[in-house]
CSV table of C-alpha atoms and ligand atoms in Angstrom, one decimal:
chain,number,residue,atom,x,y,z
A,1,MET,CA,1.4,-12.4,12.3
A,2,LYS,CA,-0.2,-14.3,9.3
A,3,VAL,CA,-1.6,-13.6,6.3
A,4,THR,CA,-4.8,-15.1,4.9
A,5,TYR,CA,-6.6,-14.5,1.8
A,6,THR,CA,-9.2,-15.7,-0.1
A,7,ILE,CA,-9.3,-14.9,-4.2
A,8,ALA,CA,-11.3,-12.5,-5.4
A,9,ALA,CA,-14.0,-12.7,-2.9
A,10,LEU,CA,-13.1,-14.8,-4.2
A,11,ALA,CA,34.4,-18.8,2.3
A,12,GLY,CA,37.6,-18.9,2.9
A,13,SER,CA,39.5,-21.1,5.9
A,14,ALA,CA,39.2,-20.4,9.7
A,15,LEU,CA,42.5,-19.0,10.1
A,16,ALA,CA,41.4,-16.3,7.1
A,17,ALA,CA,38.2,-15.4,8.5
A,18,PRO,CA,37.9,-11.8,9.5
A,19,LYS,CA,37.2,-12.0,13.3
A,20,ALA,CA,33.5,-11.5,14.4
A,21,GLU,CA,33.3,-8.6,16.3
A,22,LYS,CA,29.9,-7.6,18.6
A,23,SER,CA,28.1,-4.4,16.8
A,24,PRO,CA,28.9,-1.4,19.5
A,25,ARG,CA,25.9,0.3,20.3
A,26,ALA,CA,25.1,3.2,18.0
A,27,PRO,CA,26.2,6.7,19.4
A,28,ALA,CA,22.6,8.3,20.0
A,29,ALA,CA,23.3,11.9,19.8
A,30,ALA,CA,19.7,13.1,19.4
A,31,CYS,CA,18.6,15.9,17.7
A,32,SER,CA,19.1,19.3,19.2
A,33,SER,CA,15.7,20.7,18.5
A,34,ALA,CA,12.1,19.2,17.9
A,35,VAL,CA,11.8,17.4,14.5
A,36,THR,CA,9.4,18.1,12.0
A,37,LEU,CA,8.2,15.7,9.6
A,38,ASP,CA,6.9,16.4,6.6
A,39,ALA,CA,4.3,13.5,5.2
A,40,SER,CA,3.8,15.0,1.7
A,41,THR,CA,7.4,14.1,1.0
A,42,ASN,CA,9.1,11.0,1.1
A,43,VAL,CA,11.4,11.3,5.0
A,44,TRP,CA,13.5,8.2,4.0
A,45,GLN,CA,15.6,10.6,2.1
A,46,ASN,CA,16.5,12.3,5.3
A,47,TYR,CA,16.5,9.4,8.1
A,48,LYS,CA,17.8,6.5,7.9
A,49,LEU,CA,15.7,3.7,9.8
A,50,HIS,CA,17.5,2.5,13.4
A,51,ALA,CA,18.6,-0.2,14.1
A,52,ASN,CA,17.3,-0.7,17.1
A,53,PRO,CA,18.8,-2.2,20.2
A,54,PHE,CA,15.9,-4.9,21.0
A,55,TYR,CA,16.8,-6.9,17.5
A,56,ARG,CA,20.6,-5.7,17.7
A,57,ASP,CA,20.7,-7.8,21.2
A,58,GLU,CA,19.2,-10.6,19.8
A,59,VAL,CA,21.4,-10.6,16.7
A,60,ASN,CA,24.4,-9.9,19.0
A,61,LYS,CA,23.5,-13.5,21.2
A,62,ALA,CA,22.9,-15.3,17.9
A,63,VAL,CA,26.4,-14.5,17.5
A,64,ASP,CA,27.6,-15.3,20.4
A,65,ALA,CA,25.6,-18.7,19.8
A,66,ILE,CA,27.6,-19.6,16.3
A,67,SER,CA,31.0,-21.1,16.2
A,68,ASP,CA,31.7,-21.0,12.3
A,69,SER,CA,33.6,-17.8,12.3
A,70,SER,CA,32.7,-16.9,8.8
A,71,LEU,CA,29.3,-17.2,9.6
A,72,LYS,CA,29.5,-15.5,13.2
A,73,ALA,CA,31.1,-12.4,11.0
A,74,SER,CA,28.4,-12.4,8.5
A,75,ALA,CA,25.8,-12.3,11.5
A,76,ALA,CA,27.1,-9.6,13.3
A,77,LYS,CA,26.7,-7.3,10.3
A,78,VAL,CA,22.8,-7.8,10.6
A,79,ALA,CA,23.0,-6.3,14.1
A,80,ASP,CA,23.6,-2.7,11.9
A,81,VAL,CA,20.6,-3.0,9.9
A,82,GLY,CA,17.8,-0.8,10.7
A,83,SER,CA,14.2,-2.8,11.5
A,84,PHE,CA,11.1,-2.0,13.0
A,85,LEU,CA,10.6,-2.9,16.8
A,86,TRP,CA,7.1,-4.5,17.1
A,87,ILE,CA,5.1,-3.2,20.3
A,88,ASP,CA,2.8,-6.7,20.2
A,89,THR,CA,1.7,-6.4,24.0
A,90,ILE,CA,1.3,-3.6,26.6
A,91,GLU,CA,4.1,-4.8,28.6
A,92,ASN,CA,6.4,-4.0,25.5
A,93,ILE,CA,5.7,-0.5,25.5
A,94,ALA,CA,8.5,-0.5,27.9
A,95,LYS,CA,10.8,-1.8,25.1
A,96,VAL,CA,10.1,2.2,22.9
A,97,GLN,CA,12.2,4.5,25.8
A,98,PRO,CA,15.1,2.7,25.4
A,99,ALA,CA,14.6,2.8,22.0
A,100,ILE,CA,14.0,6.5,22.0
A,101,ASP,CA,17.5,7.1,24.3
A,102,ASP,CA,19.3,4.9,21.0
A,103,THR,CA,17.9,7.1,18.2
A,104,PRO,CA,20.9,9.6,16.8
A,105,CYS,CA,19.1,12.3,14.8
A,106,SER,CA,20.5,10.8,11.6
A,107,ASP,CA,18.1,8.2,12.1
A,108,ILE,CA,13.9,7.5,12.3
A,109,LEU,CA,13.0,4.8,14.9
A,110,GLY,CA,10.1,2.2,12.9
A,111,LEU,CA,7.5,0.9,15.6
A,112,VAL,CA,4.6,-0.8,14.9
A,113,ILE,CA,1.6,-0.8,16.1
A,114,TYR,CA,0.5,-4.2,16.9
A,115,ASP,CA,-2.5,-4.9,19.7
A,116,LEU,CA,-5.7,-5.0,18.0
A,117,PRO,CA,-8.7,-6.2,20.0
A,118,GLY,CA,-9.3,-9.7,18.4
A,119,ARG,CA,-5.7,-9.4,16.6
A,120,ASP,CA,-5.0,-12.0,13.8
A,121,CYS,CA,-8.9,-12.8,13.6
A,122,ALA,CA,-7.9,-15.1,10.7
A,123,ALA,CA,-5.2,-16.9,11.7
A,124,LYS,CA,-4.2,-18.1,15.4
A,125,ALA,CA,-0.5,-17.8,15.7
A,126,SER,CA,-0.8,-14.1,16.4
A,127,ASN,CA,-4.1,-14.1,18.3
A,128,GLY,CA,-3.2,-11.1,21.0
A,129,GLU,CA,-3.7,-10.1,24.5
A,130,LEU,CA,-7.2,-8.0,24.1
A,131,LYS,CA,-10.2,-9.7,22.9
A,132,TYR,CA,-12.3,-8.1,20.4
A,133,ASN,CA,-14.6,-6.3,23.0
A,134,GLU,CA,-11.9,-4.4,24.6
A,135,LEU,CA,-11.1,-1.5,22.3
A,136,ASP,CA,-11.4,0.9,25.3
A,137,LYS,CA,-8.1,-1.1,26.8
A,138,TYR,CA,-6.9,-0.6,23.4
A,139,LYS,CA,-7.4,2.8,23.3
A,140,THR,CA,-6.3,3.8,27.0
A,141,GLN,CA,-3.7,1.3,28.0
A,142,TYR,CA,-2.0,0.9,24.6
A,143,ILE,CA,-2.6,3.7,21.9
A,144,ASP,CA,-2.8,6.6,24.8
A,145,PRO,CA,0.5,5.3,26.5
A,146,ILE,CA,2.3,5.3,23.4
A,147,VAL,CA,1.4,8.5,22.2
A,148,LYS,CA,2.4,10.6,25.5
A,149,LEU,CA,6.0,8.3,25.0
A,150,LEU,CA,6.1,10.2,21.6
A,151,GLN,CA,5.0,13.5,22.5
A,152,GLY,CA,7.7,13.2,25.1
A,153,ALA,CA,10.4,12.7,22.4
A,154,PRO,CA,9.5,15.8,20.0
A,155,ASN,CA,13.4,15.7,19.1
A,156,THR,CA,13.3,11.9,17.7
A,157,ALA,CA,11.6,11.2,14.4
A,158,PHE,CA,9.0,7.9,14.5
A,159,ALA,CA,7.8,6.1,11.2
A,160,LEU,CA,4.8,4.0,12.5
A,161,LEU,CA,3.3,0.9,10.6
A,162,ILE,CA,-0.2,0.3,11.8
A,163,GLU,CA,-1.6,-3.0,12.8
A,164,PRO,CA,-0.1,-5.3,10.3
A,165,ASP,CA,-3.1,-7.5,8.3
A,166,SER,CA,-6.1,-6.1,10.6
A,167,LEU,CA,-7.9,-3.8,7.8
A,168,PRO,CA,-6.9,-6.5,4.8
A,169,ASN,CA,-8.5,-9.2,6.8
A,170,LEU,CA,-11.8,-7.2,7.2
A,171,VAL,CA,-11.8,-7.3,3.1
A,172,THR,CA,-11.3,-10.7,2.7
A,173,ASN,CA,-12.2,-12.6,5.6
A,174,ALA,CA,-15.0,-11.0,6.9
A,175,ASP,CA,-17.4,-13.8,6.8
A,176,LEU,CA,-15.2,-16.0,9.8
A,177,GLN,CA,-16.8,-15.3,13.4
A,178,THR,CA,-13.8,-13.9,14.6
A,179,CYS,CA,-13.5,-11.3,12.0
A,180,LYS,CA,-16.9,-10.3,12.4
A,181,ASP,CA,-16.2,-10.1,16.2
A,182,SER,CA,-13.3,-7.8,15.5
A,183,ALA,CA,-14.4,-5.6,12.9
A,184,SER,CA,-15.9,-2.4,14.5
A,185,SER,CA,-12.8,-2.9,17.0
A,186,TYR,CA,-10.6,-3.1,14.1
A,187,ARG,CA,-12.2,0.0,12.5
A,188,ASP,CA,-12.7,2.4,15.3
A,189,GLY,CA,-9.0,1.1,16.6
A,190,VAL,CA,-7.0,2.3,13.8
A,191,ALA,CA,-8.8,5.3,13.7
A,192,TYR,CA,-8.2,6.0,16.8
A,193,ALA,CA,-4.4,5.2,16.6
A,194,LEU,CA,-4.1,7.3,13.4
A,195,LYS,CA,-6.3,10.1,15.2
A,196,SER,CA,-3.9,10.3,18.3
A,197,LEU,CA,-0.4,9.5,17.0
A,198,ASN,CA,-1.1,12.3,14.5
A,199,LEU,CA,2.2,14.4,15.8
A,200,PRO,CA,4.8,16.1,14.0
A,201,ASN,CA,7.6,13.8,14.6
A,202,VAL,CA,5.5,10.8,13.4
A,203,VAL,CA,5.0,9.6,9.8
A,204,MET,CA,2.2,6.6,9.5
A,205,TYR,CA,1.3,3.9,7.2
A,206,ILE,CA,-1.5,1.9,7.3
A,207,ASP,CA,-1.2,-1.9,6.2
A,208,ALA,CA,-2.3,-3.4,3.4
A,209,GLY,CA,-1.2,-6.5,3.1
A,210,HIS,CA,0.5,-8.0,0.1
A,211,GLY,CA,0.0,-8.1,-3.7
A,212,GLY,CA,-0.9,-11.8,-3.4
A,213,TRP,CA,-3.7,-10.8,-0.7
A,214,LEU,CA,-5.6,-7.5,-1.7
A,215,GLY,CA,-3.6,-7.6,-5.1
A,216,TRP,CA,-6.9,-9.3,-6.5
A,217,ASP,CA,-9.0,-7.2,-8.7
A,218,ALA,CA,-11.6,-8.0,-7.0
A,219,ASN,CA,-10.2,-6.9,-3.9
A,220,LEU,CA,-7.7,-3.4,-5.0
A,221,LYS,CA,-11.1,-1.4,-4.8
A,222,PRO,CA,-12.8,-2.5,-1.6
A,223,GLY,CA,-8.9,-2.9,0.1
A,224,ALA,CA,-8.3,1.0,-0.4
A,225,GLU,CA,-11.5,1.6,0.5
A,226,GLU,CA,-11.3,0.1,4.0
A,227,LEU,CA,-8.1,1.9,4.4
A,228,ALA,CA,-9.2,5.7,3.3
A,229,LYS,CA,-12.6,4.7,5.6
A,230,ALA,CA,-10.0,4.5,8.4
A,231,TYR,CA,-8.0,7.7,7.5
A,232,LYS,CA,-11.3,9.5,6.7
A,233,ALA,CA,-12.9,8.2,10.3
A,234,ALA,CA,-9.8,9.7,12.2
A,235,ASP,CA,-10.2,13.3,10.5
A,236,SER,CA,-7.9,12.6,7.7
A,237,PRO,CA,-4.5,13.3,9.9
A,238,LYS,CA,-1.7,15.2,8.0
A,239,GLN,CA,0.9,12.4,9.0
A,240,VAL,CA,-0.5,9.7,7.0
A,241,ARG,CA,1.5,8.9,4.0
A,242,GLY,CA,0.2,5.9,2.9
A,243,PHE,CA,0.3,2.0,3.3
A,244,SER,CA,2.6,-0.9,3.6
A,245,THR,CA,2.7,-3.6,1.9
A,246,ASN,CA,4.8,-7.5,2.2
A,247,ILE,CA,5.1,-6.9,5.9
A,248,ALA,CA,6.6,-10.4,7.3
A,249,GLY,CA,5.6,-11.4,3.6
A,250,TRP,CA,7.9,-13.1,1.3
A,251,ASN,CA,7.1,-11.7,-2.2
A,252,ALA,CA,9.9,-10.2,-4.4
A,253,TRP,CA,10.2,-6.7,-5.6
A,254,ASP,CA,9.8,-6.5,-9.4
A,255,LEU,CA,10.4,-10.4,-10.3
A,256,SER,CA,8.8,-10.9,-14.0
A,257,PRO,CA,6.9,-12.9,-14.5
A,258,GLY,CA,5.8,-13.1,-11.0
A,259,GLU,CA,6.6,-16.1,-8.8
A,260,PHE,CA,2.7,-17.5,-8.9
A,261,SER,CA,2.3,-16.1,-12.7
A,262,THR,CA,1.6,-19.6,-13.9
A,263,ALA,CA,-1.1,-20.6,-11.2
A,264,SER,CA,-4.5,-21.2,-12.4
A,265,ASP,CA,-5.7,-18.4,-11.1
A,266,ALA,CA,-3.3,-16.1,-12.4
A,267,LYS,CA,-5.4,-14.1,-14.4
A,268,TYR,CA,-7.7,-13.2,-11.3
A,269,ASN,CA,-4.7,-11.3,-10.0
A,270,SER,CA,-3.1,-8.2,-12.1
A,271,CYS,CA,-0.3,-7.4,-9.0
A,272,GLN,CA,1.8,-10.7,-10.0
A,273,ASN,CA,5.0,-8.9,-8.3
A,274,GLU,CA,4.8,-6.4,-5.2
A,275,LYS,CA,5.7,-3.4,-7.1
A,276,ILE,CA,2.9,-3.9,-9.4
A,277,TYR,CA,1.1,-4.1,-6.4
A,278,VAL,CA,2.9,-0.7,-5.0
A,279,GLN,CA,1.2,0.4,-8.1
A,280,LYS,CA,-2.2,-0.5,-8.5
A,281,PHE,CA,-2.7,-0.2,-5.0
A,282,SER,CA,-1.5,3.1,-4.5
A,283,ALA,CA,-3.9,4.3,-7.5
A,284,ALA,CA,-6.9,2.8,-5.8
A,285,LEU,CA,-6.1,4.6,-2.8
A,286,LYS,CA,-5.5,8.3,-4.7
A,287,THR,CA,-9.4,7.4,-6.1
A,288,ALA,CA,-10.4,6.1,-2.6
A,289,GLY,CA,-9.0,9.9,-1.4
A,290,MET,CA,-6.2,8.9,0.6
A,291,PRO,CA,-2.2,9.4,0.7
A,292,ASN,CA,-1.1,6.9,-1.1
A,293,TYR,CA,2.9,6.1,-1.0
A,294,ALA,CA,4.1,2.8,0.4
A,295,ILE,CA,7.0,1.1,2.3
A,296,VAL,CA,7.8,-2.3,1.3
A,297,ASP,CA,9.3,-5.0,3.5
A,298,THR,CA,12.0,-6.7,1.8
A,299,GLY,CA,13.8,-8.5,5.3
A,300,ARG,CA,12.8,-12.2,3.9
A,301,ASN,CA,12.1,-12.2,0.3
A,302,ALA,CA,15.5,-12.9,-1.0
A,303,VAL,CA,15.0,-16.4,-2.5
A,304,THR,CA,11.3,-17.2,-4.5
A,305,GLY,CA,9.9,-20.1,-5.2
A,306,LEU,CA,9.7,-21.5,-1.9
A,307,ARG,CA,5.7,-21.4,-1.2
A,308,ALA,CA,3.9,-24.0,-2.3
A,309,GLU,CA,0.9,-21.1,-2.4
A,310,TRP,CA,1.3,-17.6,-2.6
A,311,GLY,CA,-1.0,-17.1,1.2
A,312,ASP,CA,1.6,-19.2,2.9
A,313,TRP,CA,2.5,-17.1,5.7
A,314,CYS,CA,4.3,-18.9,8.3
A,315,ASN,CA,8.1,-19.5,8.6
A,316,VAL,CA,8.7,-20.2,4.9
A,317,ASP,CA,11.5,-23.1,4.5
A,318,GLY,CA,14.9,-21.7,2.7
A,319,ALA,CA,13.7,-17.9,3.1
A,320,GLY,CA,16.9,-15.4,2.8
A,321,PHE,CA,17.4,-11.8,4.3
A,322,GLY,CA,16.7,-9.5,1.1
A,323,VAL,CA,17.4,-5.8,0.3
A,324,ARG,CA,18.5,-3.4,3.2
A,325,PRO,CA,16.4,-0.8,4.2
A,326,THR,CA,17.2,2.2,1.6
A,327,ALA,CA,14.7,4.8,0.1
A,328,THR,CA,16.2,4.1,-3.6
A,329,THR,CA,13.4,1.9,-5.1
A,330,GLY,CA,13.3,3.0,-8.1
A,331,GLU,CA,9.4,3.4,-7.8
A,332,PRO,CA,8.1,6.6,-7.0
A,333,GLN,CA,4.7,5.7,-5.3
A,334,ALA,CA,7.2,3.9,-3.2
A,335,ASP,CA,9.0,5.6,-0.6
A,336,ALA,CA,11.3,2.9,0.9
A,337,PHE,CA,12.2,-0.6,1.3
A,338,VAL,CA,12.6,-1.5,4.8
A,339,TRP,CA,12.9,-4.5,7.4
A,340,GLY,CA,9.3,-4.9,8.9
A,341,LYS,CA,9.7,-8.4,10.1
A,342,PRO,CA,12.7,-8.5,12.5
A,343,GLY,CA,14.1,-11.8,10.9
A,344,GLY,CA,15.0,-14.3,13.0
A,345,GLU,CA,11.8,-13.7,14.8
A,346,SER,CA,9.4,-16.4,14.4
A,347,ASP,CA,6.0,-16.5,12.8
A,348,GLY,CA,4.6,-19.2,14.6
A,349,THR,CA,4.6,-21.9,16.8
A,350,SER,CA,5.0,-25.8,14.9
A,351,ASP,CA,4.3,-27.3,18.1
A,352,THR,CA,0.9,-28.6,17.2
A,353,GLY,CA,-0.4,-28.9,20.8
A,354,ALA,CA,-0.3,-25.3,21.3
A,355,THR,CA,-3.1,-23.1,21.8
A,356,ARG,CA,-2.0,-20.5,18.9
A,357,TYR,CA,-0.5,-23.5,16.5
A,358,ASP,CA,-2.4,-22.3,13.4
A,359,SER,CA,-1.9,-24.9,10.6
A,360,PHE,CA,-0.3,-22.7,7.9
A,361,CYS,CA,2.9,-23.3,10.4
A,362,GLY,CA,2.6,-27.0,9.7
A,363,LYS,CA,2.8,-27.2,6.5
A,364,ASP,CA,5.3,-28.6,4.3
A,365,ASP,CA,6.8,-25.6,3.2
A,366,ALA,CA,7.1,-24.0,6.7
A,367,PHE,CA,10.3,-24.1,9.0
A,368,LYS,CA,10.2,-26.6,11.6
A,369,PRO,CA,10.6,-26.9,14.7
A,370,SER,CA,9.3,-23.3,15.2
A,371,PRO,CA,8.6,-21.6,18.7
A,372,GLU,CA,5.8,-19.2,19.2
A,373,ALA,CA,5.2,-16.0,17.2
A,374,GLY,CA,8.1,-13.4,17.9
A,375,THR,CA,10.4,-15.9,19.6
A,376,TRP,CA,13.8,-16.2,18.9
A,377,ASN,CA,14.7,-19.1,16.2
A,378,GLN,CA,18.1,-19.7,15.9
A,379,ALA,CA,18.6,-22.2,13.2
A,380,TYR,CA,15.9,-19.7,11.0
A,381,PHE,CA,18.5,-16.9,11.8
A,382,GLU,CA,21.3,-18.6,9.9
A,383,MET,CA,19.5,-19.7,7.5
A,384,LEU,CA,18.1,-16.6,6.4
A,385,LEU,CA,21.7,-15.4,6.5
A,386,LYS,CA,23.1,-18.0,4.3
A,387,ASN,CA,20.5,-17.4,1.7
A,388,ALA,CA,20.9,-13.3,2.1
A,389,SER,CA,20.6,-12.0,-1.1
A,390,PRO,CA,22.5,-9.3,-1.0
A,391,ALA,CA,24.8,-11.5,1.1
A,392,PHE,CA,26.4,-10.2,3.9
B,1,BGC,C1,4.3,-11.8,16.6
B,1,BGC,C2,4.4,-10.5,17.6
B,1,BGC,C3,6.0,-10.7,17.0
B,1,BGC,C4,6.0,-9.9,16.0
B,1,BGC,C5,7.5,-9.6,15.1
B,1,BGC,C6,4.3,-11.4,15.0
B,1,BGC,O1,4.1,-12.6,14.3
B,1,BGC,O2,2.7,-11.9,16.6
B,1,BGC,O3,4.6,-11.0,18.9
B,1,BGC,O4,6.6,-9.2,17.8
B,1,BGC,O5,5.4,-10.8,15.0
B,1,BGC,O6,8.3,-10.8,15.5
């Protein structure tokens, strides 16, 4: 996953340290009757983002690999944090049912729908399995089977994050041949996903990049219109609640002045922190005629001042885990802070010889070495943990 934008179309002793216990699997007592989510309300006030078994396993393995007993103890706590599960290939649809079986009635299972044809058209690190002209395969072999699984679990609540980066890329990277090629599959694919996944036990958020991307003054309106177009092409599905921001991103929520506010081009972007971006983008969505509540990824945004440029997106060095998932955001348009990107999974490989090597992952501010996107990076996980704020 990556994020490219163009401006304005332009401590204690070992003895005293607590013993690290592996987090036990959550007791899964599914709801006893069908779940109906009212997408005109903030469902995060009633449901907790589930600490899904896949991230829990990754973290538990990471805990095993740590020898320092105090770090081990804090690492173990990460297993209990709710995060989204990425369904990034057809094969990984197999992760959905075990995650459903693990979700208690108190929780909402977060899934990222992420397999569009020609995926990640403005970068290389997360190029997907489907070619830009394989829309039919996306519909029948990816979306349809997921719909079946969700229909088969009426007693489970789901929050879906729809196709990170895709529509934002059509707004700002439309001049790239790869994005031109993918444009119609993205638009039709997102609309198909929204229409098909419009189930009573589901609430959906369409990805809107972040403040350093669609937050540029010249991008807000076209960005909102691009999302609204997909929403309307899907016949305005009832279960769409709004948009997601900062997914796999690094922006601080309400830092003021904002991290890049002294940059020479700052005057062209009035969204200098993510909170302002949520406010302005939601206003633009309202004008464009789409539901406009947000979820915001705070998984890795604890440390600021690390990126040379706002658009740097790959494995930012020095990052830390941010605020844990919560419906207390202090901002009426922001439903919840969530962990979108599972912290510890790479954004892209730093191996310059790899097919999916993207130069952003070789920049000075990118952590190296880093494995392929989505693959576990133990050293990066430990860094996020040490730099976490609030601390674990
Ligand atoms: C990768 C996916 C992965 C996701 C979550 C993306 O950058 O392309 O394969 O599932 O990150 O780590």
